[in-house]
PDB file of C-alpha atoms in Angstrom:
ATOM      1  CA  ASP A   1     116.643  95.713  49.366  1.00 87.00           C
ATOM      2  CA  SER A   2     113.788  94.744  47.100  1.00 88.00           C
ATOM      3  CA  GLY A   3     111.213  92.991  49.868  1.00 93.00           C
ATOM      4  CA  VAL A   4     111.747  89.964  48.024  1.00 97.00           C
ATOM      5  CA  THR A   5     112.916  86.721  50.430  1.00 97.00           C
ATOM      6  CA  GLN A   6     114.337  83.931  48.988  1.00 98.00           C
ATOM      7  CA  THR A   7     115.772  80.854  50.841  1.00 97.00           C
ATOM      8  CA  PRO A   8     118.340  79.363  51.066  1.00 97.00           C
ATOM      9  CA  LYS A   9     120.604  81.433  49.538  1.00 97.00           C
ATOM     10  CA  HIS A  10     123.105  78.311  48.516  1.00 97.00           C
ATOM     11  CA  LEU A  11     122.021  74.755  48.170  1.00 97.00           C
ATOM     12  CA  ILE A  12     124.562  71.998  46.997  1.00 97.00           C
ATOM     13  CA  THR A  13     123.106  68.876  46.346  1.00 97.00           C
ATOM     14  CA  ALA A  14     124.116  65.849  44.443  1.00 97.00           C
ATOM     15  CA  THR A  15     122.415  64.247  40.685  1.00 97.00           C
ATOM     16  CA  GLY A  16     119.342  62.791  41.526  1.00 97.00           C
ATOM     17  CA  GLN A  17     118.339  64.206  44.624  1.00 98.00           C
ATOM     18  CA  ARG A  18     115.085  66.882  44.980  1.00 98.00           C
ATOM     19  CA  VAL A  19     115.474  70.394  46.679  1.00 98.00           C
ATOM     20  CA  THR A  20     112.861  73.047  47.238  1.00 98.00           C
ATOM     21  CA  LEU A  21     113.411  76.689  47.248  1.00 98.00           C
ATOM     22  CA  ARG A  22     111.427  79.154  49.007  1.00 98.00           C
ATOM     23  CA  CYS A  23     109.945  82.839  48.025  1.00 98.00           C
ATOM     24  CA  SER A  24     108.400  85.421  49.797  1.00 98.00           C
ATOM     25  CA  PRO A  25     107.074  88.062  47.628  1.00 97.00           C
ATOM     26  CA  ARG A  26     106.799  92.067  48.629  1.00 95.00           C
ATOM     27  CA  SER A  27     104.031  93.070  51.119  1.00 93.00           C
ATOM     28  CA  GLY A  28     101.015  93.246  49.085  1.00 90.00           C
ATOM     29  CA  ASP A  29     102.257  91.666  45.817  1.00 92.00           C
ATOM     30  CA  LEU A  30      99.982  88.756  44.427  1.00 92.00           C
ATOM     31  CA  SER A  31     102.353  87.833  41.829  1.00 92.00           C
ATOM     32  CA  VAL A  32     105.449  85.519  42.074  1.00 95.00           C
ATOM     33  CA  TYR A  33     107.903  84.902  38.953  1.00 95.00           C
ATOM     34  CA  TRP A  34     109.911  82.293  39.064  1.00 96.00           C
ATOM     35  CA  TYR A  35     113.286  82.761  36.710  1.00 96.00           C
ATOM     36  CA  GLN A  36     116.560  80.758  35.818  1.00 96.00           C
ATOM     37  CA  GLN A  37     120.211  81.736  35.081  1.00 94.00           C
ATOM     38  CA  SER A  38     122.738  79.515  34.078  1.00 91.00           C
ATOM     39  CA  LEU A  39     126.296  80.155  34.063  1.00 80.00           C
ATOM     40  CA  ASP A  40     126.822  83.059  31.778  1.00 68.00           C
ATOM     41  CA  GLN A  41     123.379  82.599  30.197  1.00 76.00           C
ATOM     42  CA  GLY A  42     120.536  84.805  30.573  1.00 82.00           C
ATOM     43  CA  LEU A  43     117.513  84.971  32.978  1.00 90.00           C
ATOM     44  CA  GLN A  44     114.984  82.445  31.849  1.00 92.00           C
ATOM     45  CA  PHE A  45     111.149  82.592  32.665  1.00 92.00           C
ATOM     46  CA  LEU A  46     110.265  79.488  34.513  1.00 95.00           C
ATOM     47  CA  ILE A  47     106.757  79.993  35.765  1.00 95.00           C
ATOM     48  CA  HIS A  48     104.147  82.988  36.791  1.00 94.00           C
ATOM     49  CA  TYR A  49     101.580  82.383  39.988  1.00 95.00           C
ATOM     50  CA  TYR A  50      98.969  84.989  40.625  1.00 92.00           C
ATOM     51  CA  ASN A  51      97.335  84.512  43.833  1.00 93.00           C
ATOM     52  CA  GLY A  52      97.677  80.962  44.101  1.00 95.00           C
ATOM     53  CA  GLU A  53      96.817  79.951  40.589  1.00 94.00           C
ATOM     54  CA  GLU A  54      99.351  78.890  37.967  1.00 94.00           C
ATOM     55  CA  ARG A  55      98.678  81.576  35.303  1.00 92.00           C
ATOM     56  CA  ALA A  56     101.911  80.726  32.686  1.00 91.00           C
ATOM     57  CA  LYS A  57     104.720  78.747  32.174  1.00 92.00           C
ATOM     58  CA  GLY A  58     107.946  79.349  30.363  1.00 91.00           C
ATOM     59  CA  ASN A  59     110.605  76.888  30.113  1.00 84.00           C
ATOM     60  CA  ILE A  60     110.283  74.597  32.781  1.00 93.00           C
ATOM     61  CA  LEU A  61     111.302  71.141  32.903  1.00 94.00           C
ATOM     62  CA  GLU A  62     108.740  68.977  33.961  1.00 95.00           C
ATOM     63  CA  ARG A  63     110.909  67.552  36.384  1.00 97.00           C
ATOM     64  CA  PHE A  64     110.758  71.352  38.105  1.00 97.00           C
ATOM     65  CA  SER A  65     107.266  72.319  39.844  1.00 97.00           C
ATOM     66  CA  ALA A  66     105.943  75.050  41.824  1.00 97.00           C
ATOM     67  CA  GLN A  67     103.127  76.151  43.857  1.00 97.00           C
ATOM     68  CA  GLN A  68     101.816  79.129  45.607  1.00 97.00           C
ATOM     69  CA  PHE A  69     100.301  79.259  48.980  1.00 97.00           C
ATOM     70  CA  PRO A  70      97.369  81.053  50.690  1.00 96.00           C
ATOM     71  CA  ASP A  71      99.853  83.100  52.208  1.00 95.00           C
ATOM     72  CA  LEU A  72     101.319  83.710  49.034  1.00 95.00           C
ATOM     73  CA  HIS A  73     104.923  82.319  49.157  1.00 97.00           C
ATOM     74  CA  SER A  74     106.207  80.015  46.898  1.00 98.00           C
ATOM     75  CA  GLU A  75     108.112  77.229  46.374  1.00 98.00           C
ATOM     76  CA  LEU A  76     109.972  75.673  43.281  1.00 98.00           C
ATOM     77  CA  ASN A  77     110.486  72.206  43.560  1.00 98.00           C
ATOM     78  CA  LEU A  78     112.994  70.888  41.441  1.00 98.00           C
ATOM     79  CA  SER A  79     113.239  66.709  41.465  1.00 97.00           C
ATOM     80  CA  SER A  80     116.115  64.368  39.771  1.00 97.00           C
ATOM     81  CA  LEU A  81     118.492  66.844  39.345  1.00 97.00           C
ATOM     82  CA  GLU A  82     121.064  66.752  37.047  1.00 96.00           C
ATOM     83  CA  LEU A  83     124.325  68.662  36.393  1.00 95.00           C
ATOM     84  CA  GLY A  84     122.979  70.924  33.979  1.00 93.00           C
ATOM     85  CA  ASP A  85     120.342  72.191  36.851  1.00 95.00           C
ATOM     86  CA  SER A  86     123.172  74.063  38.574  1.00 96.00           C
ATOM     87  CA  ALA A  87     121.932  78.022  38.284  1.00 96.00           C
ATOM     88  CA  LEU A  88     120.763  80.630  40.393  1.00 96.00           C
ATOM     89  CA  TYR A  89     117.272  80.789  40.671  1.00 98.00           C
ATOM     90  CA  PHE A  90     115.642  83.909  41.200  1.00 97.00           C
ATOM     91  CA  CYS A  91     111.997  85.039  42.221  1.00 97.00           C
ATOM     92  CA  ALA A  92     110.271  88.278  41.828  1.00 96.00           C
ATOM     93  CA  SER A  93     107.198  89.913  42.893  1.00 95.00           C
ATOM     94  CA  SER A  94     105.054  92.527  40.895  1.00 91.00           C
ATOM     95  CA  GLY A  95     101.852  94.590  41.433  1.00 81.00           C
ATOM     96  CA  PRO A  96      98.469  93.670  39.803  1.00 79.00           C
ATOM     97  CA  LEU A  97      97.494  92.033  36.575  1.00 76.00           C
ATOM     98  CA  GLY A  98      96.534  94.227  33.910  1.00 75.00           C
ATOM     99  CA  THR A  99      98.244  97.556  35.014  1.00 75.00           C
ATOM    100  CA  LEU A 100     101.866  98.735  33.952  1.00 71.00           C
ATOM    101  CA  ALA A 101     102.481  97.758  38.041  1.00 75.00           C
ATOM    102  CA  LYS A 102     102.592  94.313  36.887  1.00 72.00           C
ATOM    103  CA  ASN A 103     106.364  95.520  34.529  1.00 78.00           C
ATOM    104  CA  ILE A 104     108.058  96.162  37.542  1.00 88.00           C
ATOM    105  CA  GLN A 105     109.428  93.032  38.844  1.00 92.00           C
ATOM    106  CA  TYR A 106     111.119  93.371  42.103  1.00 95.00           C
ATOM    107  CA  PHE A 107     114.051  90.398  42.320  1.00 97.00           C
ATOM    108  CA  GLY A 108     115.126  88.772  45.477  1.00 97.00           C
ATOM    109  CA  ALA A 109     118.954  88.099  45.600  1.00 97.00           C
ATOM    110  CA  GLY A 110     118.528  84.469  44.597  1.00 97.00           C
ATOM    111  CA  THR A 111     119.223  81.084  45.442  1.00 98.00           C
ATOM    112  CA  ARG A 112     122.601  79.381  43.704  1.00 97.00           C
ATOM    113  CA  LEU A 113     121.721  75.723  43.279  1.00 97.00           C
ATOM    114  CA  SER A 114     125.109  73.688  42.574  1.00 97.00           C
ATOM    115  CA  VAL A 115     124.293  69.854  41.491  1.00 97.00           C
ATOM    116  CA  LEU A 116     127.576  67.649  42.215  1.00 95.00           C
TER     117      LEU A 116
ATOM    118  CA  ASP B   1     106.254  93.114  22.525  1.00 68.00           C
ATOM    119  CA  ALA B   2     108.440  94.879  20.457  1.00 71.00           C
ATOM    120  CA  LYS B   3     112.202  93.335  20.128  1.00 88.00           C
ATOM    121  CA  THR B   4     115.167  95.515  21.190  1.00 93.00           C
ATOM    122  CA  THR B   5     118.659  95.876  20.295  1.00 95.00           C
ATOM    123  CA  GLN B   6     121.498  97.071  22.564  1.00 97.00           C
ATOM    124  CA  PRO B   7     125.100  96.945  22.182  1.00 97.00           C
ATOM    125  CA  PRO B   8     126.843  93.849  23.904  1.00 96.00           C
ATOM    126  CA  SER B   9     129.166  96.072  26.189  1.00 97.00           C
ATOM    127  CA  MET B  10     130.555  99.783  27.042  1.00 97.00           C
ATOM    128  CA  ASP B  11     133.201 101.288  28.690  1.00 97.00           C
ATOM    129  CA  CYS B  12     132.452 104.499  30.838  1.00 97.00           C
ATOM    130  CA  ALA B  13     135.058 106.871  33.095  1.00 97.00           C
ATOM    131  CA  GLU B  14     134.160 106.950  36.727  1.00 97.00           C
ATOM    132  CA  GLY B  15     132.127 110.136  37.124  1.00 97.00           C
ATOM    133  CA  ARG B  16     131.286 110.813  33.638  1.00 97.00           C
ATOM    134  CA  ALA B  17     127.648 110.196  32.103  1.00 97.00           C
ATOM    135  CA  ALA B  18     126.937 106.715  31.118  1.00 98.00           C
ATOM    136  CA  ASN B  19     124.669 106.907  28.166  1.00 98.00           C
ATOM    137  CA  LEU B  20     123.119 103.460  27.055  1.00 98.00           C
ATOM    138  CA  PRO B  21     121.373 103.172  23.850  1.00 97.00           C
ATOM    139  CA  CYS B  22     118.552 100.710  22.509  1.00 97.00           C
ATOM    140  CA  ASN B  23     116.780 100.455  19.465  1.00 96.00           C
ATOM    141  CA  HIS B  24     113.110  99.233  19.693  1.00 94.00           C
ATOM    142  CA  SER B  25     112.238 100.344  15.964  1.00 92.00           C
ATOM    143  CA  THR B  26     108.783  98.083  16.114  1.00 91.00           C
ATOM    144  CA  ILE B  27     107.432  99.492  19.259  1.00 91.00           C
ATOM    145  CA  SER B  28     103.681 100.404  19.242  1.00 88.00           C
ATOM    146  CA  GLY B  29     101.718 102.750  20.848  1.00 86.00           C
ATOM    147  CA  ASN B  30     100.855 101.480  24.014  1.00 86.00           C
ATOM    148  CA  GLU B  31     104.189  99.562  24.694  1.00 88.00           C
ATOM    149  CA  TYR B  32     106.335 101.276  27.596  1.00 90.00           C
ATOM    150  CA  VAL B  33     110.106 101.137  27.508  1.00 93.00           C
ATOM    151  CA  TYR B  34     111.473  99.483  30.952  1.00 93.00           C
ATOM    152  CA  TRP B  35     114.750  99.584  31.619  1.00 96.00           C
ATOM    153  CA  TYR B  36     116.577  96.759  34.521  1.00 96.00           C
ATOM    154  CA  ARG B  37     120.144  96.229  35.390  1.00 97.00           C
ATOM    155  CA  GLN B  38     121.573  93.046  36.856  1.00 96.00           C
ATOM    156  CA  ILE B  39     124.768  93.730  39.118  1.00 95.00           C
ATOM    157  CA  HIS B  40     127.123  90.616  39.199  1.00 90.00           C
ATOM    158  CA  SER B  41     124.788  87.151  40.079  1.00 87.00           C
ATOM    159  CA  GLN B  42     122.796  89.798  41.954  1.00 93.00           C
ATOM    160  CA  GLY B  43     118.792  89.600  41.410  1.00 95.00           C
ATOM    161  CA  PRO B  44     118.100  92.441  38.397  1.00 95.00           C
ATOM    162  CA  GLN B  45     116.997  95.827  39.184  1.00 96.00           C
ATOM    163  CA  TYR B  46     114.223  97.815  37.979  1.00 95.00           C
ATOM    164  CA  ILE B  47     115.543 101.293  37.365  1.00 97.00           C
ATOM    165  CA  ILE B  48     113.114 103.268  35.230  1.00 95.00           C
ATOM    166  CA  HIS B  49     110.198 103.108  32.456  1.00 93.00           C
ATOM    167  CA  GLY B  50     108.589 105.755  29.953  1.00 93.00           C
ATOM    168  CA  LEU B  51     106.198 105.937  27.128  1.00 92.00           C
ATOM    169  CA  LYS B  52     106.840 108.849  25.258  1.00 90.00           C
ATOM    170  CA  ASN B  53     108.194 111.931  27.525  1.00 85.00           C
ATOM    171  CA  ASN B  54     111.642 111.734  28.943  1.00 93.00           C
ATOM    172  CA  GLU B  55     111.583 110.537  32.617  1.00 96.00           C
ATOM    173  CA  THR B  56     114.065 111.203  35.770  1.00 96.00           C
ATOM    174  CA  ASN B  57     114.349 109.557  39.109  1.00 95.00           C
ATOM    175  CA  GLU B  58     116.878 109.046  41.789  1.00 95.00           C
ATOM    176  CA  MET B  59     118.992 106.551  39.809  1.00 94.00           C
ATOM    177  CA  ALA B  60     118.707 107.283  36.190  1.00 97.00           C
ATOM    178  CA  SER B  61     117.169 109.509  33.188  1.00 98.00           C
ATOM    179  CA  LEU B  62     115.501 108.244  30.250  1.00 98.00           C
ATOM    180  CA  ILE B  63     115.098 109.635  26.947  1.00 97.00           C
ATOM    181  CA  ILE B  64     112.923 108.510  24.218  1.00 96.00           C
ATOM    182  CA  THR B  65     113.083 109.770  20.783  1.00 95.00           C
ATOM    183  CA  GLU B  66     109.980 111.725  19.432  1.00 94.00           C
ATOM    184  CA  ASP B  67     109.342 108.863  16.888  1.00 94.00           C
ATOM    185  CA  ARG B  68     110.035 106.411  19.967  1.00 94.00           C
ATOM    186  CA  LYS B  69     112.098 104.207  17.836  1.00 95.00           C
ATOM    187  CA  SER B  70     115.017 104.501  20.546  1.00 96.00           C
ATOM    188  CA  SER B  71     115.516 105.196  24.061  1.00 97.00           C
ATOM    189  CA  THR B  72     118.948 106.253  25.984  1.00 98.00           C
ATOM    190  CA  LEU B  73     119.522 105.305  29.517  1.00 98.00           C
ATOM    191  CA  ILE B  74     121.667 107.717  31.381  1.00 98.00           C
ATOM    192  CA  LEU B  75     123.449 107.331  34.690  1.00 97.00           C
ATOM    193  CA  PRO B  76     124.754 111.048  35.001  1.00 96.00           C
ATOM    194  CA  HIS B  77     127.574 110.546  37.104  1.00 95.00           C
ATOM    195  CA  ALA B  78     128.646 106.687  37.038  1.00 97.00           C
ATOM    196  CA  THR B  79     130.399 104.824  39.663  1.00 97.00           C
ATOM    197  CA  LEU B  80     132.055 101.375  39.964  1.00 97.00           C
ATOM    198  CA  ARG B  81     129.121 100.005  41.508  1.00 96.00           C
ATOM    199  CA  ASP B  82     127.306 100.634  38.160  1.00 97.00           C
ATOM    200  CA  THR B  83     129.271  98.109  36.682  1.00 98.00           C
ATOM    201  CA  ALA B  84     126.618  95.997  35.740  1.00 97.00           C
ATOM    202  CA  VAL B  85     124.638  94.595  32.700  1.00 96.00           C
ATOM    203  CA  TYR B  86     121.714  96.485  31.806  1.00 98.00           C
ATOM    204  CA  TYR B  87     118.405  95.337  29.976  1.00 96.00           C
ATOM    205  CA  CYS B  88     115.770  97.393  27.696  1.00 96.00           C
ATOM    206  CA  ILE B  89     112.506  95.833  28.121  1.00 93.00           C
ATOM    207  CA  VAL B  90     109.541  96.887  25.855  1.00 90.00           C
ATOM    208  CA  ARG B  91     106.316  95.505  27.292  1.00 85.00           C
ATOM    209  CA  VAL B  92     102.440  96.784  27.332  1.00 78.00           C
ATOM    210  CA  ALA B  93     100.030  96.622  30.475  1.00 67.00           C
ATOM    211  CA  ALA B  94      98.192  93.951  29.081  1.00 67.00           C
ATOM    212  CA  GLY B  95      99.702  90.854  27.728  1.00 66.00           C
ATOM    213  CA  ALA B  96     102.262  88.401  28.991  1.00 68.00           C
ATOM    214  CA  ASN B  97     103.265  89.044  32.461  1.00 73.00           C
ATOM    215  CA  ASN B  98     107.163  87.774  32.455  1.00 80.00           C
ATOM    216  CA  LEU B  99     109.706  89.789  31.407  1.00 83.00           C
ATOM    217  CA  PHE B 100     111.906  88.654  28.584  1.00 85.00           C
ATOM    218  CA  PHE B 101     115.624  89.661  29.326  1.00 88.00           C
ATOM    219  CA  GLY B 102     117.453  89.567  26.062  1.00 87.00           C
ATOM    220  CA  THR B 103     121.790  89.909  26.416  1.00 89.00           C
ATOM    221  CA  GLY B 104     121.464  93.413  27.408  1.00 94.00           C
ATOM    222  CA  THR B 105     124.541  95.797  27.626  1.00 97.00           C
ATOM    223  CA  ARG B 106     127.451  94.976  29.897  1.00 97.00           C
ATOM    224  CA  LEU B 107     128.690  98.722  31.256  1.00 98.00           C
ATOM    225  CA  THR B 108     131.942  98.662  32.796  1.00 98.00           C
ATOM    226  CA  VAL B 109     132.678 101.759  34.632  1.00 98.00           C
ATOM    227  CA  ILE B 110     136.426 102.324  34.650  1.00 97.00           C
ATOM    228  CA  PRO B 111     138.395 104.021  37.676  1.00 95.00           C
TER     229      PRO B 111
END
């Protein structure tokens, strides 16, 4: 158990819909990262939040957004869903920035999104 | 961050040592080598990291060559549960915070 909790585990929805994925980081971790993994594809970085502030964006579509709340949990919002958005979505948390601990990321079990 | 090169796939007999190589010939002096693995459809899992000395923990050993241009992750007694994709990542403490996962090495442990 990594200590990172993601809900829901599975999500099935239709094209055009909007969904919200939730992530609770490990106790004490201020960073939350979101990654996307499409079928047979590598892990793609989407976005990073640190203590409530956005720190970096990767290959995140404009239809996607995220936020980190004061209790440090994070939500990834995916809207106007397309078939190609079907993927595994992982979140990870890590230790303080500017230290080696930030390179040791603990991943949740992921949310499998199926867009039909 | 330095680029890494790993073989796309490897097989290992159950109970034998699995030696997974990684080439990072452009590594700079302050970059560490990290290893992660991803068992099918699960979240990636941190394994070990090192700078220049060999490292060992309960999961694996990491051997880094003296010139630091390559490293080997060693799983001393591979089990079927070690079948996974293994990623070698080179990072510094500063700089970008997200991890870049390349294509990794798909290790298959054979009974």
